[in-house]
Each structure stands twice: as structure tokens, then as C-alpha cells.
Amino acid sequence: MRVMVCIKRVPLVGGKVVLSPDGKEVDTKFLGFGISPHEECAVEEAVRLVERNGGSSTVVTLGPQSAVEQLQFAMSLGIDEAILIDSGDEEWGPMSTAAALASAVSEKVAEGAAPDLLLLGNEAPDSGDYQVGIRVATALGWPCVTGVKELDVSDGTAVARREHGSEMEMFSVSLPAVVTVKEGLNLPRYPSLPGRLRAKGKKIDQMKAERMAEGLTTLQLRLPAEDGRETELLGTGVDAVPRLIEVLRETGVLAR
Amino acid sequence: MILCIVEHDNGRLEDQSAEALTMARGMAGAAGVPLHAVIFGPGGDAVAAAIGEYGVSVLHLADSDALASYAPVAWARGVIAVVEAAPAEAVVASGTDRGNEVMATVGALAGLPMVANCIDVQPGDPYRLSRLRWAGSVVEDAELDSDGPRLFSVAPGSVVPAKADSAVTVETQPVPLSLSDADLAVRVLEHMVPEHDGASLVDSRVVVGGGRGVGSAEGFAVLDELAGLLGGAVGVSRAVTSLGWRPHRDQIGQTGVRIAPDLYIACGISGAIQHMVGCKSARRILAINSDADAPIMSKADYAVAGDLHVVLPALVDELRRITA
């Protein structure tokens, strides 16, 4: 089977988000880049499906040329080939992103290498649009299941389960299909040294796409008001234990 | 009119739909237009009185047996059928998995932009809005132009549900909907209760959290012991699940569970924003960390500087002595 997986290069934000002086974007000067936890699971699932069923896997991203780093990361985990759709340095909205990804899939179909399954993360961690996978599926005329935490693929069918409240709900769709996944689907492997070396030597296919006008215009980004907790230092090491017990009582966790 | 997609559980209005209705009523008031709702599935008419209290004047009801199971494309077709028959200037859903999914499908089928996780929407030309990005760590202020109805989902927890000053009598209209097999190809076929047990993180009054600083899977024994003594549950940061020390269902954060206990005791957790969005609803946060400069130490209500493997055993001993 052929599996395609879509990823996005995003800054790895740690303890605090810092905005650029013009307030238009997150300041990435001192940040590394990676892919989201959801997408790490999507990549891992693509690799496992091909290990189990044979076939091939392709990773695709819409992003700047520097997103080669994330494509190589995916290939170091076992993805066979990569496509970079060049967005320049601008951030594209979800409609343009979906159209570009759908065109990459259509190109594969035209080459006679149609994917059976397209995997994406449920939502991007930075923009949080919750729609790219659904828009790609609609453009292709494929069924789409979102938020998937368990996936079984066999005999041209994908059985997918996701959380709904305290229950799991099950869907079953015919391939080809789009599935967006959440972290917890699997436990992703770490790249091996031979994997990393192999990935460096692989060619990356370049594609172009047209950015379309979308209705949403960002005026500014801002940080929400702090929730205003003031920190009381209870002490150092075991000396803090008497005060800790008092805090357990004050918060009602421990009966007085 | 402004249309709100309302979700119900066997005739009981979902909390997050009450939030969406509250925001949608504010928008309808500002725009000077009526508020309508659309409800899917048998039993939806049982919600009519409840949504009247939120100011809904017309309920568009799609309650055919074909819609007995949740089917996102069918729901989206229903929303489109409603706004074609009664032009809407905006459609609002709750930012639940289903709300976002249906709204995104409406956007995809109709070729319209969809804006997720809004915390404020001001009607006008153009519409102005604020929405959450980075799992709530960043707010985006934006303008929206649209050739058709503007599509929004409401960030869960961003609006306090409030009923209208006076209840409205709800007129119920059937949704003119003919569904194809393709519209029902993606639908819920089965519900299952997960196998795992144990104290639920979401419902616990006290949660003991462990991060990379716990050091190993075995290192969690003292956290389990403390949680047991306090009648709470153990949660973890993403580092811990990535290392395979604990299962993903224990993970607190952006891509895990969101908790709201009376007390969250975060041990050996640095306090990355992705973790903090999962525990920010805790009434009190207590951090225990050997690194006094870790970000969590200034984001907590109480902080203890020290090795959790020294502090927690001493705390457990003292708790045993007190409660013996």
C-alpha cells in the first residue's frame, strides 16, 4: 500500500512564547524547529503500515526551503520519499495549504502512484485551524476521519477510533481515505544514526503551488493576560515538609 | 439571521453548545438579526425549550433516522441546506471535535473560510474577531471577509454560558435534506467504553504530576504512593510518555488531558507552555523542582526547591504519621 503523510515545520516553543516586535508572528530567533506530536505519530503510523503491508511512504510539506530539515527527519524514521511544496517565507492559510497538499496527491495519482491513505495531524499546534485534512479530503472526494487514536488498515478499509467524551467511537471507511490523527495513536521511534545518514542522501522533490486569497487577515498577535498566580516559596528540600502539610490542609486536599 | 449548531446528549443540551449559543446570541444582538439553531438526530426536539432560554427563535430540526448516528458530512449538508433556505450572515459551532469537524466540512463543501477557536466575534463589515492559537498561549486579532456566511467555532471555556433575559418561544422547522450514500460514508458505527481503569485524571480533586525529573518508570512509585494517600491520580508531562515510562492517557497538556483539580502537584516538570495549557484550570498549583529557575516555579502558587526523590518520601512519611 502507498501512504502519504503531511507535516508542518513549526517553532519548538518552550516555557514562554515571545512575539516579534511588530506583533505579527512568534519570534523564532532563539528557537529550534520540529513537527507536532500529532504529526510524529502520523509519520510513525505511515512507517509501520508500510513495514507491515509492504508498499511505500511519502512525506509532503508546504513550507519554506528550510522545511527540508523536517522532511529529512521524517525520512530518518523510515519514510521513503519526500516532497517540498515551496510556500516562500509567508505563512499560508488553511485553504491554500489544503489546495497545495491536494495537488501533490493528485500529481501522485496522475503518475499512477495513487496513495491509499493520507495521514495528517488533527490540527497544527501554531495556527490551530482544525480543517486542513477535511479540506484536502473534500477536494479529492475521499472520506475523512479526524482525531483518530486507533487505526487498523486492511483489505481496502480503514477502521478508525477516536475519543468522544468518556467513550471511544468507531468509524469504518473505504480507501483511499484521509485520516487525521492525535498523539497517543502510537509511540513514535527515535531516528537512528544510519537512518539519519540515509535521509541526508535522499533527493527531495520540489513542487510549486498557488496561494489563494483567504478571507482572514491577521491584525496582530498578543499574549493573553497572565492568570496572575503569585508564587510562595515553601522552602528547600525536606525543610519544606511542614509547610507542605499546611498547604494540603489549606487547599482542602487533607482533612484538618 | 445567525445560526448556531447545537449538540445534545439524548436531549440534554451540551455545556459547550450553551457557550456557543451565548456567543451567537451576543452576535445576533449586535447585528440586529434573529438567532436560529440547527439540531441533528432523533430526540433533538427535546432541546427546544432549553435553547429558547438562550434566545433561539427558530429551531431547524434534522431528526431523520438516517441521522441517528453522528455523520459529519451529513451534518454539514444540513447546515448548508438551512443557510440556503434562510440566508445566514454567520454560523457558530462549539469548538468541540464535532463542532470543528462539521464547521470545517461546511467550509470545504461551500468553499468558505472557517475560523476555529474564537473567543470574541464582533459583527460588521468586515467582521472582527479574536481567536486562540498555540493552544491558548497566543491570541490572534483578525478581520474576516467572506462571500457567504462567516463560519466560526467557539474556543471551549472562553464564554460563560448565560441565558437570555427572557425566554423565547421556539418555532420548529424541518430541515429539507436529502442525503446520498456518500454523505453517510463517514459515520459512527459503534461506541465503546475504553478498557483501562484507574482514577480519572479529569475528575480528580488532586493530581500528582511527574515529568522528566522523575528519572525512570520505577521513579513513579513515590508519586503513585502520594496520589494514593491523597485520593488522587497521577498525571505526566509529554517527556514521560515519549520515553515510554507511562501511557499517553496519563499525559496532561496540549496534546493530552486537560485537568481542573483543587491542587496540582507538579514534580520534576519544567513547565513548558504545552504542559501548562493542560493544568492552567487547576485551582492551585504546587511545583517541586530541583531547578529553582525552571519556568514552572514562577507559574505556580507554591514552590519547593528540591529533589522530588528527597521531598516526596519525606512528605509521604509525614502523611502516614499524621493519618495513622
PDB file of C-alpha atoms in Angstrom, chain A residues 42-173:
ATOM      1  CA  ALA A  42       1.262  10.236  11.744  1.00  0.00           C
ATOM      2  CA  VAL A  43       4.801   9.659  10.440  1.00  0.00           C
ATOM      3  CA  GLU A  44       5.300   6.655  12.734  1.00  0.00           C
ATOM      4  CA  GLU A  45       1.984   5.156  11.610  1.00  0.00           C
ATOM      5  CA  ALA A  46       2.930   5.557   7.928  1.00  0.00           C
ATOM      6  CA  VAL A  47       6.241   3.794   8.540  1.00  0.00           C
ATOM      7  CA  ARG A  48       4.563   0.944  10.450  1.00  0.00           C
ATOM      8  CA  LEU A  49       1.832   0.459   7.814  1.00  0.00           C
ATOM      9  CA  VAL A  50       4.450   0.033   5.088  1.00  0.00           C
ATOM     10  CA  GLU A  51       6.614  -2.212   7.299  1.00  0.00           C
ATOM     11  CA  ARG A  52       3.554  -4.430   7.859  1.00  0.00           C
ATOM     12  CA  ASN A  53       1.908  -4.361   4.433  1.00  0.00           C
ATOM     13  CA  GLY A  54       4.721  -3.524   2.020  1.00  0.00           C
ATOM     14  CA  GLY A  55       4.481  -0.589  -0.365  1.00  0.00           C
ATOM     15  CA  SER A  56       5.951   2.844   0.037  1.00  0.00           C
ATOM     16  CA  SER A  57       5.587   6.016   2.057  1.00  0.00           C
ATOM     17  CA  THR A  58       5.865   9.670   1.063  1.00  0.00           C
ATOM     18  CA  VAL A  59       6.113  12.714   3.283  1.00  0.00           C
ATOM     19  CA  VAL A  60       4.915  16.081   1.989  1.00  0.00           C
ATOM     20  CA  THR A  61       5.097  19.567   3.441  1.00  0.00           C
ATOM     21  CA  LEU A  62       4.064  23.049   2.405  1.00  0.00           C
ATOM     22  CA  GLY A  63       6.707  25.330   3.783  1.00  0.00           C
ATOM     23  CA  PRO A  64       9.902  27.306   3.306  1.00  0.00           C
ATOM     24  CA  GLN A  65      13.049  25.644   1.914  1.00  0.00           C
ATOM     25  CA  SER A  66      14.272  25.216   5.493  1.00  0.00           C
ATOM     26  CA  ALA A  67      11.475  22.636   5.963  1.00  0.00           C
ATOM     27  CA  VAL A  68      13.888  20.205   4.270  1.00  0.00           C
ATOM     28  CA  GLU A  69      15.057  19.639   7.860  1.00  0.00           C
ATOM     29  CA  GLN A  70      11.634  18.227   8.844  1.00  0.00           C
ATOM     30  CA  LEU A  71      11.339  16.143   5.655  1.00  0.00           C
ATOM     31  CA  GLN A  72      14.755  14.607   6.407  1.00  0.00           C
ATOM     32  CA  PHE A  73      13.640  13.948   9.972  1.00  0.00           C
ATOM     33  CA  ALA A  74      10.625  12.008   8.649  1.00  0.00           C
ATOM     34  CA  MET A  75      12.833  10.071   6.235  1.00  0.00           C
ATOM     35  CA  SER A  76      15.281   9.270   9.047  1.00  0.00           C
ATOM     36  CA  LEU A  77      12.372   7.472  10.754  1.00  0.00           C
ATOM     37  CA  GLY A  78      11.771   5.339   7.658  1.00  0.00           C
ATOM     38  CA  ILE A  79       9.659   7.377   5.206  1.00  0.00           C
ATOM     39  CA  ASP A  80      10.812   6.532   1.664  1.00  0.00           C
ATOM     40  CA  GLU A  81      10.492   9.817  -0.226  1.00  0.00           C
ATOM     41  CA  ALA A  82       9.724  13.484   0.283  1.00  0.00           C
ATOM     42  CA  ILE A  83       8.014  16.390  -1.481  1.00  0.00           C
ATOM     43  CA  LEU A  84       8.512  20.056  -0.600  1.00  0.00           C
ATOM     44  CA  ILE A  85       5.862  22.479  -1.827  1.00  0.00           C
ATOM     45  CA  ASP A  86       7.566  25.860  -1.625  1.00  0.00           C
ATOM     46  CA  SER A  87       5.494  28.478   0.214  1.00  0.00           C
ATOM     47  CA  GLY A  88       8.267  31.044   0.371  1.00  0.00           C
ATOM     48  CA  ASP A  89       8.617  32.578   3.794  1.00  0.00           C
ATOM     49  CA  GLU A  90       4.956  33.536   4.124  1.00  0.00           C
ATOM     50  CA  GLU A  91       2.529  31.609   6.305  1.00  0.00           C
ATOM     51  CA  TRP A  92      -0.278  30.258   4.106  1.00  0.00           C
ATOM     52  CA  GLY A  93      -3.816  29.914   5.375  1.00  0.00           C
ATOM     53  CA  PRO A  94      -5.683  26.615   5.644  1.00  0.00           C
ATOM     54  CA  MET A  95      -7.498  26.897   2.286  1.00  0.00           C
ATOM     55  CA  SER A  96      -4.280  27.493   0.302  1.00  0.00           C
ATOM     56  CA  THR A  97      -2.455  24.850   2.324  1.00  0.00           C
ATOM     57  CA  ALA A  98      -5.145  22.257   1.654  1.00  0.00           C
ATOM     58  CA  ALA A  99      -5.275  23.073  -2.061  1.00  0.00           C
ATOM     59  CA  ALA A 100      -1.486  22.695  -2.328  1.00  0.00           C
ATOM     60  CA  LEU A 101      -1.477  19.356  -0.474  1.00  0.00           C
ATOM     61  CA  ALA A 102      -4.388  18.078  -2.593  1.00  0.00           C
ATOM     62  CA  SER A 103      -2.472  18.982  -5.760  1.00  0.00           C
ATOM     63  CA  ALA A 104       0.523  16.973  -4.525  1.00  0.00           C
ATOM     64  CA  VAL A 105      -1.765  13.967  -4.024  1.00  0.00           C
ATOM     65  CA  SER A 106      -3.346  14.484  -7.462  1.00  0.00           C
ATOM     66  CA  GLU A 107       0.097  14.549  -9.026  1.00  0.00           C
ATOM     67  CA  LYS A 108       0.844  11.154  -7.449  1.00  0.00           C
ATOM     68  CA  VAL A 109      -2.475   9.846  -8.773  1.00  0.00           C
ATOM     69  CA  ALA A 110      -1.580  11.118 -12.266  1.00  0.00           C
ATOM     70  CA  GLU A 111       1.798   9.350 -12.069  1.00  0.00           C
ATOM     71  CA  GLY A 112      -0.023   6.070 -11.384  1.00  0.00           C
ATOM     72  CA  ALA A 113       1.227   6.036  -7.804  1.00  0.00           C
ATOM     73  CA  ALA A 114      -2.046   6.929  -6.111  1.00  0.00           C
ATOM     74  CA  PRO A 115      -1.857   6.830  -2.315  1.00  0.00           C
ATOM     75  CA  ASP A 116      -4.275   4.562  -0.474  1.00  0.00           C
ATOM     76  CA  LEU A 117      -4.118   6.615   2.688  1.00  0.00           C
ATOM     77  CA  LEU A 118      -3.281  10.222   3.507  1.00  0.00           C
ATOM     78  CA  LEU A 119      -2.333  10.957   7.134  1.00  0.00           C
ATOM     79  CA  LEU A 120      -2.216  14.373   8.799  1.00  0.00           C
ATOM     80  CA  GLY A 121      -2.110  15.715  12.340  1.00  0.00           C
ATOM     81  CA  ASN A 122      -5.539  16.642  13.737  1.00  0.00           C
ATOM     82  CA  GLU A 123      -4.540  20.296  13.993  1.00  0.00           C
ATOM     83  CA  ALA A 124      -1.380  22.367  13.655  1.00  0.00           C
ATOM     84  CA  PRO A 125      -0.009  23.446  17.055  1.00  0.00           C
ATOM     85  CA  ASP A 126       0.650  27.028  15.958  1.00  0.00           C
ATOM     86  CA  SER A 127      -2.323  28.066  13.804  1.00  0.00           C
ATOM     87  CA  GLY A 128      -4.845  25.587  15.276  1.00  0.00           C
ATOM     88  CA  ASP A 129      -7.203  25.767  12.284  1.00  0.00           C
ATOM     89  CA  TYR A 130      -8.704  22.243  12.623  1.00  0.00           C
ATOM     90  CA  GLN A 131      -9.579  21.979   8.928  1.00  0.00           C
ATOM     91  CA  VAL A 132      -6.714  21.225   6.530  1.00  0.00           C
ATOM     92  CA  GLY A 133      -7.279  17.443   6.450  1.00  0.00           C
ATOM     93  CA  ILE A 134     -11.008  17.889   5.870  1.00  0.00           C
ATOM     94  CA  ARG A 135     -10.416  20.380   3.045  1.00  0.00           C
ATOM     95  CA  VAL A 136      -7.908  18.056   1.357  1.00  0.00           C
ATOM     96  CA  ALA A 137     -10.355  15.134   1.603  1.00  0.00           C
ATOM     97  CA  THR A 138     -13.201  17.230   0.192  1.00  0.00           C
ATOM     98  CA  ALA A 139     -11.018  18.387  -2.728  1.00  0.00           C
ATOM     99  CA  LEU A 140     -10.074  14.778  -3.511  1.00  0.00           C
ATOM    100  CA  GLY A 141     -13.573  13.382  -2.906  1.00  0.00           C
ATOM    101  CA  TRP A 142     -12.186  10.985  -0.282  1.00  0.00           C
ATOM    102  CA  PRO A 143     -13.771  10.183   3.096  1.00  0.00           C
ATOM    103  CA  CYS A 144     -12.094  11.752   6.131  1.00  0.00           C
ATOM    104  CA  VAL A 145     -11.981  10.660   9.769  1.00  0.00           C
ATOM    105  CA  THR A 146     -10.475  13.161  12.229  1.00  0.00           C
ATOM    106  CA  GLY A 147      -8.949  12.968  15.709  1.00  0.00           C
ATOM    107  CA  VAL A 148      -8.054   9.288  15.370  1.00  0.00           C
ATOM    108  CA  LYS A 149      -6.340   7.475  18.256  1.00  0.00           C
ATOM    109  CA  GLU A 150      -6.559   3.866  16.981  1.00  0.00           C
ATOM    110  CA  LEU A 151      -6.229   2.799  13.340  1.00  0.00           C
ATOM    111  CA  ASP A 152      -6.471  -0.601  11.621  1.00  0.00           C
ATOM    112  CA  VAL A 153      -5.963  -0.755   7.870  1.00  0.00           C
ATOM    113  CA  SER A 154      -6.626  -3.915   5.850  1.00  0.00           C
ATOM    114  CA  ASP A 155      -8.386  -5.097   2.692  1.00  0.00           C
ATOM    115  CA  GLY A 156      -9.052  -1.633   1.383  1.00  0.00           C
ATOM    116  CA  THR A 157     -10.712  -0.466   4.592  1.00  0.00           C
ATOM    117  CA  ALA A 158      -9.599   1.810   7.421  1.00  0.00           C
ATOM    118  CA  VAL A 159     -11.213   1.195  10.804  1.00  0.00           C
ATOM    119  CA  ALA A 160     -10.576   4.246  12.980  1.00  0.00           C
ATOM    120  CA  ARG A 161     -11.471   5.003  16.583  1.00  0.00           C
ATOM    121  CA  ARG A 162     -11.442   8.285  18.415  1.00  0.00           C
ATOM    122  CA  GLU A 163     -12.483   9.641  21.789  1.00  0.00           C
ATOM    123  CA  HIS A 164     -15.906  11.155  22.344  1.00  0.00           C
ATOM    124  CA  GLY A 165     -16.432  12.143  25.947  1.00  0.00           C
ATOM    125  CA  SER A 166     -15.554   9.135  28.082  1.00  0.00           C
ATOM    126  CA  GLU A 167     -16.213   6.706  25.202  1.00  0.00           C
ATOM    127  CA  MET A 168     -14.475   5.674  22.012  1.00  0.00           C
ATOM    128  CA  GLU A 169     -16.428   5.926  18.751  1.00  0.00           C
ATOM    129  CA  MET A 170     -15.647   3.806  15.699  1.00  0.00           C
ATOM    130  CA  PHE A 171     -15.696   4.672  12.003  1.00  0.00           C
ATOM    131  CA  SER A 172     -15.000   2.422   9.030  1.00  0.00           C
ATOM    132  CA  VAL A 173     -14.213   3.938   5.624  1.00  0.00           C
TER     133      VAL A 173
END
